[in-house]
Amino acid sequence: MNIRYEETQGRSLGFYALIAGLGVFILAALGAVYYMEHHGHYVTGMSNRIVWGIPHVFALFLIVAASGALNVASIASVFNKKMYKPLSRLSGLVALALLAGGLMVLVLDLGRPDRLIIAMTEYNFKSIFAWNIILYNGFFVIVAVYLWMMFERRMNKFTSKAGLAAFSWRLILTTGTGSIFGFLVARQAYDAVIMAPMFIIMSFAFGLAFFILILMASYKWTERPLGDAVVNRLGSLLGVFVAVVMYFVAVKHLGNLYLAENAGVENFILFDGGIYTQLFWLGQIVLGGLIPMALIYHPALKDNRSTLGLASILVLIGGVIQLYIIIVGGQAYPMEMFPGKEILEGYGGIAAYTPSLPEIMLGVGGIAVALIAVTFLVKILPFLPESLADKVADSHQQA
Amino acid sequence: MSKTLNRRDFIKTSSATAVGVATIASGITLTTFAANANENPVTNAKRWGMLIDTNKLTEVEIDGMVSACQQENGWGGEVHSTGDQKPTWVKKLKVKDKATGRITSLPLMCQHCEEPPCVDVCPTNASMKREDGIVLVDKHLCIGCRYCMMACPYDARSFVHEDLTDQREHMPRGKGTVESCTLCVHRVDKGETPACAASVNSDAVIFGDLYDATSKINQTLKKVQSTQIRADLNLNTGVRYSGI
């Protein structure tokens, strides 16, 4: 049985309300950028100690989630699980949209966003940032080609090859994103190669959470059938990913605690770091890890879409918090400049950072850009199967 | 009747202008380069460095070094930036030995590493190291990504958080870009010493060519015990300290 894809109508009041709502956030973000660029970054919470603030948190969160959102398509075309095949187009779209949102935030938080052309023409191949610029641009091209193979019947036969290329590229891309931090030898909070694989598994969880929410919302709002088989499968997968993220977090912190050099920053994050310690235990571990897993696996809540939706939202909130702790918390703790000595004056101490409203508006604007892109594109091109009812998914699986 | 320009005239005039402009422009460029190249060839035969003896240097002298740098390079007059947002090209640090309680004060600035992490991470080659070891930021290439600030082990770099006024002609700076100690490259290229070193009247701060066996810095480094901050990172800094 062939899957029939169809554009969404996009004429309802709800559609326009959604566009208008997201548009407000995007306009607010652009206004915030104008304000910050016009005055300079002194109007933000950042400083020479906390050089990457909340915009970078959102930017990296979206970029990491983008590569993860592509996993659903990869499972279908690389690992040949037919049940995921009808979801592949949406998976590619969500991946591109999230990456666009993340990159917008990243670029607009630069000190000189007007010089973006320099970043595209002057490359220092030793710089992980420069690699990332190539990896991000390549991701757009490869996923676009991958989508074309899926859309164009004549090209369908190349889908699995394109899928393999996209899957490999996304693994390298997230390795690159994690390595932005992994190779910073001067900073005790970062200098660990485990950052790269940890970012990959984080991307699995965040990307799938975004995908589940977008899938459930679009089928509900367009009143198309969405069967439990698909949703539950995605739900249990999300639970596994969340568990693996927690495993990597545990290994990273235990490994760091073992090294005397890193004991200071570990104690800071885990035990006496005030807001960062609270965010770690309550935000990242409980809210973003344990509660979502309970919501997904508790027998009483099985097959419940509302709780799966809530679990996905919590995974995303936990993800933002996790990146906040890594990025801002990691900078707040001073570098070990004089081992065996205490710095009394001139440097040291915990750097203060309070996110300013414009920074938050820019970050949230990135999410809005991603969502508005998805909303428009499912109206323009047939990304969504007209039905994902169980019998469609099942028969397709057996086919 | 208005005069119309036919195609032949147009081509004739415009090519003549183009040739003229090209001739003059290339002449100017060549002269400028030639002058620089003859007077100050920057090669890796030299490695500029600084030796700071914290036993000889007083706190007042360190404050004097900071003021001299501000005066020379025009930073520190920012009006909107607060606390950690203010640019700091050089700062006074006070450290206490955890075992003995001995307190040492020292000036800390860009250490002009031979293997600078800021240069490695810079995506656009704005952070760069001259052949003679001076680490600089090309303000025209800097996009303000601040990755170099994440990578620097010495907290030596600053991001310009606001519009600037009253800049020094020899030291252009810009909102939204990163900056740090240039080892007063504009003075060094004229054969002078950096402003901070010149402000100290004793031999507590010695500036010179690390490679030149006859230079004072080279000879002193051969005699006295000295150290590099975070020597474990193997960056081989140009700024050395003795007494810490």
PDB file of C-alpha atoms in Angstrom, chain A residues 36-49 51-53 56 109-113 115-116 118-119 122-130 133 179-181 183-188 190 261 327 331 335-347 351-352, chain B residues 59 80-82 84-88 91-99 102-104 106 108 115 117 119-125 138-147 149-155 157-163 175-177 229-230 232-233 235 244:
ATOM      1  CA  MET A  36      21.781  44.984  20.986  1.00  0.00           C
ATOM      2  CA  GLU A  37      23.715  45.766  17.825  1.00  0.00           C
ATOM      3  CA  HIS A  38      22.874  49.453  17.938  1.00  0.00           C
ATOM      4  CA  HIS A  39      23.996  49.956  21.518  1.00  0.00           C
ATOM      5  CA  GLY A  40      26.614  47.243  21.683  1.00  0.00           C
ATOM      6  CA  HIS A  41      26.615  44.209  23.926  1.00  0.00           C
ATOM      7  CA  TYR A  42      26.786  46.257  27.110  1.00  0.00           C
ATOM      8  CA  VAL A  43      22.983  46.114  27.171  1.00  0.00           C
ATOM      9  CA  THR A  44      23.161  42.321  27.498  1.00  0.00           C
ATOM     10  CA  GLY A  45      24.066  40.225  30.528  1.00  0.00           C
ATOM     11  CA  MET A  46      27.314  39.094  28.935  1.00  0.00           C
ATOM     12  CA  SER A  47      30.798  40.257  29.862  1.00  0.00           C
ATOM     13  CA  ASN A  48      34.416  39.442  29.181  1.00  0.00           C
ATOM     14  CA  ARG A  49      34.082  36.480  31.562  1.00  0.00           C
ATOM     15  CA  VAL A  51      31.307  35.674  26.566  1.00  0.00           C
ATOM     16  CA  TRP A  52      28.625  33.254  25.398  1.00  0.00           C
ATOM     17  CA  GLY A  53      25.284  33.765  27.095  1.00  0.00           C
ATOM     18  CA  HIS A  56      24.430  30.632  22.440  1.00  0.00           C
ATOM     19  CA  ASP A 109      24.642  37.205  18.427  1.00  0.00           C
ATOM     20  CA  LEU A 110      27.991  37.873  16.753  1.00  0.00           C
ATOM     21  CA  GLY A 111      29.666  41.159  17.576  1.00  0.00           C
ATOM     22  CA  ARG A 112      29.639  41.947  13.854  1.00  0.00           C
ATOM     23  CA  PRO A 113      26.838  39.945  12.172  1.00  0.00           C
ATOM     24  CA  ARG A 115      30.559  40.494   8.493  1.00  0.00           C
ATOM     25  CA  LEU A 116      28.990  37.073   7.940  1.00  0.00           C
ATOM     26  CA  ILE A 118      33.963  36.988   6.052  1.00  0.00           C
ATOM     27  CA  ALA A 119      33.021  33.802   7.886  1.00  0.00           C
ATOM     28  CA  GLU A 122      38.021  33.337   5.162  1.00  0.00           C
ATOM     29  CA  TYR A 123      38.639  29.896   6.576  1.00  0.00           C
ATOM     30  CA  ASN A 124      41.109  28.841   9.218  1.00  0.00           C
ATOM     31  CA  PHE A 125      41.029  25.084   8.856  1.00  0.00           C
ATOM     32  CA  LYS A 126      42.461  24.579  12.307  1.00  0.00           C
ATOM     33  CA  SER A 127      39.375  26.185  13.812  1.00  0.00           C
ATOM     34  CA  ILE A 128      36.519  23.919  14.869  1.00  0.00           C
ATOM     35  CA  PHE A 129      34.199  26.878  14.272  1.00  0.00           C
ATOM     36  CA  ALA A 130      35.322  27.049  10.652  1.00  0.00           C
ATOM     37  CA  ILE A 133      30.445  26.523   9.159  1.00  0.00           C
ATOM     38  CA  SER A 179      34.193  19.579  19.919  1.00  0.00           C
ATOM     39  CA  ILE A 180      33.729  23.364  20.073  1.00  0.00           C
ATOM     40  CA  PHE A 181      33.944  22.739  23.802  1.00  0.00           C
ATOM     41  CA  PHE A 183      39.089  21.033  22.630  1.00  0.00           C
ATOM     42  CA  LEU A 184      39.282  24.055  24.935  1.00  0.00           C
ATOM     43  CA  VAL A 185      42.343  23.011  26.931  1.00  0.00           C
ATOM     44  CA  ALA A 186      42.370  26.074  29.147  1.00  0.00           C
ATOM     45  CA  ARG A 187      38.976  25.494  30.704  1.00  0.00           C
ATOM     46  CA  GLN A 188      38.501  22.758  33.272  1.00  0.00           C
ATOM     47  CA  TYR A 190      35.189  21.598  28.951  1.00  0.00           C
ATOM     48  CA  GLU A 261      42.527  19.544  38.503  1.00  0.00           C
ATOM     49  CA  ILE A 327      27.921  26.915  28.440  1.00  0.00           C
ATOM     50  CA  GLN A 331      32.415  29.895  31.985  1.00  0.00           C
ATOM     51  CA  MET A 335      40.058  28.990  34.953  1.00  0.00           C
ATOM     52  CA  GLU A 336      42.849  27.419  36.962  1.00  0.00           C
ATOM     53  CA  MET A 337      45.596  29.899  36.148  1.00  0.00           C
ATOM     54  CA  PHE A 338      47.993  29.384  39.043  1.00  0.00           C
ATOM     55  CA  PRO A 339      47.832  25.817  40.353  1.00  0.00           C
ATOM     56  CA  GLY A 340      48.683  25.737  44.066  1.00  0.00           C
ATOM     57  CA  LYS A 341      47.923  29.421  44.432  1.00  0.00           C
ATOM     58  CA  GLU A 342      44.866  31.416  45.285  1.00  0.00           C
ATOM     59  CA  ILE A 343      44.050  34.546  43.282  1.00  0.00           C
ATOM     60  CA  LEU A 344      43.184  37.345  45.688  1.00  0.00           C
ATOM     61  CA  GLU A 345      42.657  40.172  43.244  1.00  0.00           C
ATOM     62  CA  GLY A 346      42.320  40.849  39.530  1.00  0.00           C
ATOM     63  CA  TYR A 347      40.752  37.582  38.388  1.00  0.00           C
ATOM     64  CA  ALA A 351      31.500  35.352  37.197  1.00  0.00           C
ATOM     65  CA  ALA A 352      28.007  36.784  37.412  1.00  0.00           C
TER      66      ALA A 352
ATOM     67  CA  GLU B  59      52.361  47.421  43.140  1.00  0.00           C
ATOM     68  CA  HIS B  80      28.508  52.246  29.418  1.00  0.00           C
ATOM     69  CA  SER B  81      30.353  48.999  30.070  1.00  0.00           C
ATOM     70  CA  THR B  82      30.292  47.850  33.658  1.00  0.00           C
ATOM     71  CA  ASP B  84      33.620  42.620  33.644  1.00  0.00           C
ATOM     72  CA  GLN B  85      32.364  44.285  30.448  1.00  0.00           C
ATOM     73  CA  LYS B  86      35.148  46.880  30.447  1.00  0.00           C
ATOM     74  CA  PRO B  87      38.115  46.133  28.213  1.00  0.00           C
ATOM     75  CA  THR B  88      41.261  45.157  30.102  1.00  0.00           C
ATOM     76  CA  LYS B  91      45.584  43.969  34.763  1.00  0.00           C
ATOM     77  CA  LYS B  92      47.150  43.661  38.175  1.00  0.00           C
ATOM     78  CA  LEU B  93      46.825  40.260  39.753  1.00  0.00           C
ATOM     79  CA  LYS B  94      47.527  39.357  43.377  1.00  0.00           C
ATOM     80  CA  VAL B  95      48.144  35.683  44.112  1.00  0.00           C
ATOM     81  CA  LYS B  96      48.738  33.894  47.403  1.00  0.00           C
ATOM     82  CA  ASP B  97      50.626  30.647  47.781  1.00  0.00           C
ATOM     83  CA  LYS B  98      48.256  28.189  49.434  1.00  0.00           C
ATOM     84  CA  ALA B  99      51.013  26.545  51.484  1.00  0.00           C
ATOM     85  CA  ARG B 102      53.318  34.399  50.330  1.00  0.00           C
ATOM     86  CA  ILE B 103      51.609  37.078  48.301  1.00  0.00           C
ATOM     87  CA  THR B 104      52.849  38.124  44.851  1.00  0.00           C
ATOM     88  CA  LEU B 106      52.021  40.711  38.836  1.00  0.00           C
ATOM     89  CA  LEU B 108      48.878  39.957  33.384  1.00  0.00           C
ATOM     90  CA  GLU B 115      51.296  28.192  19.976  1.00  0.00           C
ATOM     91  CA  PRO B 117      45.051  28.774  21.276  1.00  0.00           C
ATOM     92  CA  VAL B 119      44.799  31.717  16.735  1.00  0.00           C
ATOM     93  CA  ASP B 120      43.936  28.019  16.445  1.00  0.00           C
ATOM     94  CA  VAL B 121      40.232  28.532  17.173  1.00  0.00           C
ATOM     95  CA  CYS B 122      39.639  31.750  15.203  1.00  0.00           C
ATOM     96  CA  PRO B 123      37.361  30.823  12.275  1.00  0.00           C
ATOM     97  CA  THR B 124      38.339  33.762  10.058  1.00  0.00           C
ATOM     98  CA  ASN B 125      42.103  34.103  10.685  1.00  0.00           C
ATOM     99  CA  ASP B 138      42.926  41.897  12.645  1.00  0.00           C
ATOM    100  CA  LYS B 139      39.970  44.164  13.452  1.00  0.00           C
ATOM    101  CA  HIS B 140      38.788  44.018   9.843  1.00  0.00           C
ATOM    102  CA  LEU B 141      38.425  40.244   9.870  1.00  0.00           C
ATOM    103  CA  CYS B 142      37.064  39.808  13.404  1.00  0.00           C
ATOM    104  CA  ILE B 143      33.377  38.875  13.347  1.00  0.00           C
ATOM    105  CA  GLY B 144      33.044  39.072  17.124  1.00  0.00           C
ATOM    106  CA  CYS B 145      32.357  35.375  17.729  1.00  0.00           C
ATOM    107  CA  ARG B 146      34.434  35.426  20.931  1.00  0.00           C
ATOM    108  CA  TYR B 147      35.694  31.868  20.502  1.00  0.00           C
ATOM    109  CA  MET B 149      38.121  34.475  24.494  1.00  0.00           C
ATOM    110  CA  MET B 150      36.854  30.996  25.338  1.00  0.00           C
ATOM    111  CA  ALA B 151      40.189  29.500  24.299  1.00  0.00           C
ATOM    112  CA  CYS B 152      42.634  31.925  25.943  1.00  0.00           C
ATOM    113  CA  PRO B 153      44.024  30.440  29.174  1.00  0.00           C
ATOM    114  CA  TYR B 154      45.020  33.891  30.466  1.00  0.00           C
ATOM    115  CA  ASP B 155      41.712  35.803  30.338  1.00  0.00           C
ATOM    116  CA  ARG B 157      41.128  39.271  25.676  1.00  0.00           C
ATOM    117  CA  SER B 158      38.294  41.772  25.791  1.00  0.00           C
ATOM    118  CA  PHE B 159      35.203  42.265  23.702  1.00  0.00           C
ATOM    119  CA  VAL B 160      34.258  45.858  22.902  1.00  0.00           C
ATOM    120  CA  HIS B 161      30.741  46.235  24.301  1.00  0.00           C
ATOM    121  CA  GLU B 162      29.969  49.782  23.123  1.00  0.00           C
ATOM    122  CA  ASP B 163      30.676  52.552  20.619  1.00  0.00           C
ATOM    123  CA  LYS B 175      32.550  47.886  18.803  1.00  0.00           C
ATOM    124  CA  GLY B 176      31.712  44.217  18.423  1.00  0.00           C
ATOM    125  CA  THR B 177      35.267  43.021  17.927  1.00  0.00           C
ATOM    126  CA  ILE B 229      52.111  30.875  33.421  1.00  0.00           C
ATOM    127  CA  ARG B 230      50.347  27.554  32.704  1.00  0.00           C
ATOM    128  CA  ASP B 232      51.912  22.735  31.428  1.00  0.00           C
ATOM    129  CA  LEU B 233      49.911  23.759  28.359  1.00  0.00           C
ATOM    130  CA  LEU B 235      52.217  27.179  24.629  1.00  0.00           C
ATOM    131  CA  ILE B 244      56.224  33.665  41.109  1.00  0.00           C
TER     132      ILE B 244
END
